[in-house]
PDB file of C-alpha atoms in Angstrom:
ATOM      1  CA  MET A1072      15.422 181.865 206.521  1.00  0.00           C
ATOM      2  CA  VAL A1073      11.855 182.346 205.365  1.00  0.00           C
ATOM      3  CA  SER A1074      10.595 182.984 201.869  1.00  0.00           C
ATOM      4  CA  PHE A1075       7.240 184.691 202.250  1.00  0.00           C
ATOM      5  CA  ALA A1076       6.542 184.497 198.532  1.00  0.00           C
ATOM      6  CA  ARG A1077       6.385 180.699 198.596  1.00  0.00           C
ATOM      7  CA  ASN A1078       5.854 180.043 202.299  1.00  0.00           C
ATOM      8  CA  GLU A1079       9.113 178.120 202.520  1.00  0.00           C
ATOM      9  CA  ALA A1080      11.698 178.056 205.266  1.00  0.00           C
ATOM     10  CA  ALA A1081      15.179 176.638 205.670  1.00  0.00           C
ATOM     11  CA  MET A1082      17.043 176.035 208.889  1.00  0.00           C
ATOM     12  CA  ILE A1083      20.763 176.696 208.866  1.00  0.00           C
ATOM     13  CA  PRO A1084      23.301 176.838 211.682  1.00  0.00           C
ATOM     14  CA  ILE A1085      23.603 180.237 213.380  1.00  0.00           C
ATOM     15  CA  ALA A1086      27.302 180.456 212.492  1.00  0.00           C
ATOM     16  CA  GLU A1087      26.477 179.976 208.810  1.00  0.00           C
ATOM     17  CA  TYR A1088      23.711 182.583 208.999  1.00  0.00           C
ATOM     18  CA  LYS A1089      26.109 185.080 210.614  1.00  0.00           C
ATOM     19  CA  LEU A1090      28.670 184.448 207.878  1.00  0.00           C
ATOM     20  CA  LEU A1091      26.081 184.950 205.132  1.00  0.00           C
ATOM     21  CA  LYS A1092      24.807 188.106 206.826  1.00  0.00           C
ATOM     22  CA  SER A1093      28.361 189.435 207.115  1.00  0.00           C
ATOM     23  CA  LEU A1094      29.008 188.767 203.423  1.00  0.00           C
ATOM     24  CA  ASP A1095      25.750 190.493 202.494  1.00  0.00           C
ATOM     25  CA  ASP A1096      26.685 193.525 204.616  1.00  0.00           C
ATOM     26  CA  MET A1097      30.112 193.726 202.961  1.00  0.00           C
ATOM     27  CA  LYS A1098      28.509 193.529 199.518  1.00  0.00           C
ATOM     28  CA  GLU A1099      26.141 196.361 200.394  1.00  0.00           C
ATOM     29  CA  ARG A1100      28.975 198.550 201.695  1.00  0.00           C
ATOM     30  CA  LYS A1101      30.931 197.878 198.491  1.00  0.00           C
ATOM     31  CA  GLU A1102      27.910 198.852 196.373  1.00  0.00           C
ATOM     32  CA  ILE A1103      27.293 202.172 198.141  1.00  0.00           C
ATOM     33  CA  PHE A1104      30.959 203.155 198.569  1.00  0.00           C
ATOM     34  CA  PRO A1105      31.199 205.079 195.249  1.00  0.00           C
ATOM     35  CA  THR A1106      28.096 207.108 196.122  1.00  0.00           C
ATOM     36  CA  VAL A1107      29.434 207.955 199.572  1.00  0.00           C
ATOM     37  CA  GLN A1108      32.783 209.016 198.114  1.00  0.00           C
ATOM     38  CA  ALA A1109      31.113 211.193 195.470  1.00  0.00           C
ATOM     39  CA  ARG A1110      28.993 212.931 198.108  1.00  0.00           C
ATOM     40  CA  LYS A1111      32.121 213.877 200.042  1.00  0.00           C
ATOM     41  CA  ASN A1112      32.942 216.290 197.206  1.00  0.00           C
ATOM     42  CA  ILE A1113      29.617 218.148 197.370  1.00  0.00           C
ATOM     43  CA  PRO A1114      30.000 221.481 199.160  1.00  0.00           C
ATOM     44  CA  SER A1115      27.913 221.834 202.322  1.00  0.00           C
ATOM     45  CA  GLU A1116      26.025 224.844 200.920  1.00  0.00           C
ATOM     46  CA  TYR A1117      24.258 222.487 198.522  1.00  0.00           C
ATOM     47  CA  TYR A1118      22.731 220.510 201.382  1.00  0.00           C
ATOM     48  CA  ILE A1119      19.351 221.334 202.871  1.00  0.00           C
ATOM     49  CA  SER A1120      17.925 220.416 206.253  1.00  0.00           C
ATOM     50  CA  TYR A1121      15.576 217.505 206.760  1.00  0.00           C
ATOM     51  CA  GLU A1122      12.774 219.926 207.610  1.00  0.00           C
ATOM     52  CA  ASP A1123      13.332 221.912 204.397  1.00  0.00           C
ATOM     53  CA  ALA A1124      13.361 218.694 202.365  1.00  0.00           C
ATOM     54  CA  LEU A1125       9.995 217.761 203.857  1.00  0.00           C
ATOM     55  CA  LYS A1126       8.599 221.201 203.028  1.00  0.00           C
ATOM     56  CA  GLN A1127       9.834 220.930 199.445  1.00  0.00           C
ATOM     57  CA  ALA A1128       8.173 217.524 199.191  1.00  0.00           C
ATOM     58  CA  GLY A1129       4.897 219.000 200.436  1.00  0.00           C
ATOM     59  CA  TYR A1130       4.913 217.543 203.942  1.00  0.00           C
ATOM     60  CA  SER A1131       4.424 219.601 207.056  1.00  0.00           C
ATOM     61  CA  GLY A1132       3.691 219.155 210.725  1.00  0.00           C
ATOM     62  CA  ILE A1133       4.037 216.216 213.081  1.00  0.00           C
ATOM     63  CA  GLY A1134       3.240 212.703 211.924  1.00  0.00           C
ATOM     64  CA  VAL A1135       4.634 213.109 208.437  1.00  0.00           C
TER      65      VAL A1135
END
């Protein structure tokens, strides 16, 4: 692991890193789960395409 803010690094076994990464991924999924569930109840007619979202945000063309 590297901390760019303080230029520090720590070496840990790969197995430990994988465990920590797995726990972090599970925590993230748990945090976003309520949002995902709430969005399931939004009717599809309220969604807009990616291209329309870009237009509404003032972006157009290639290389946005």
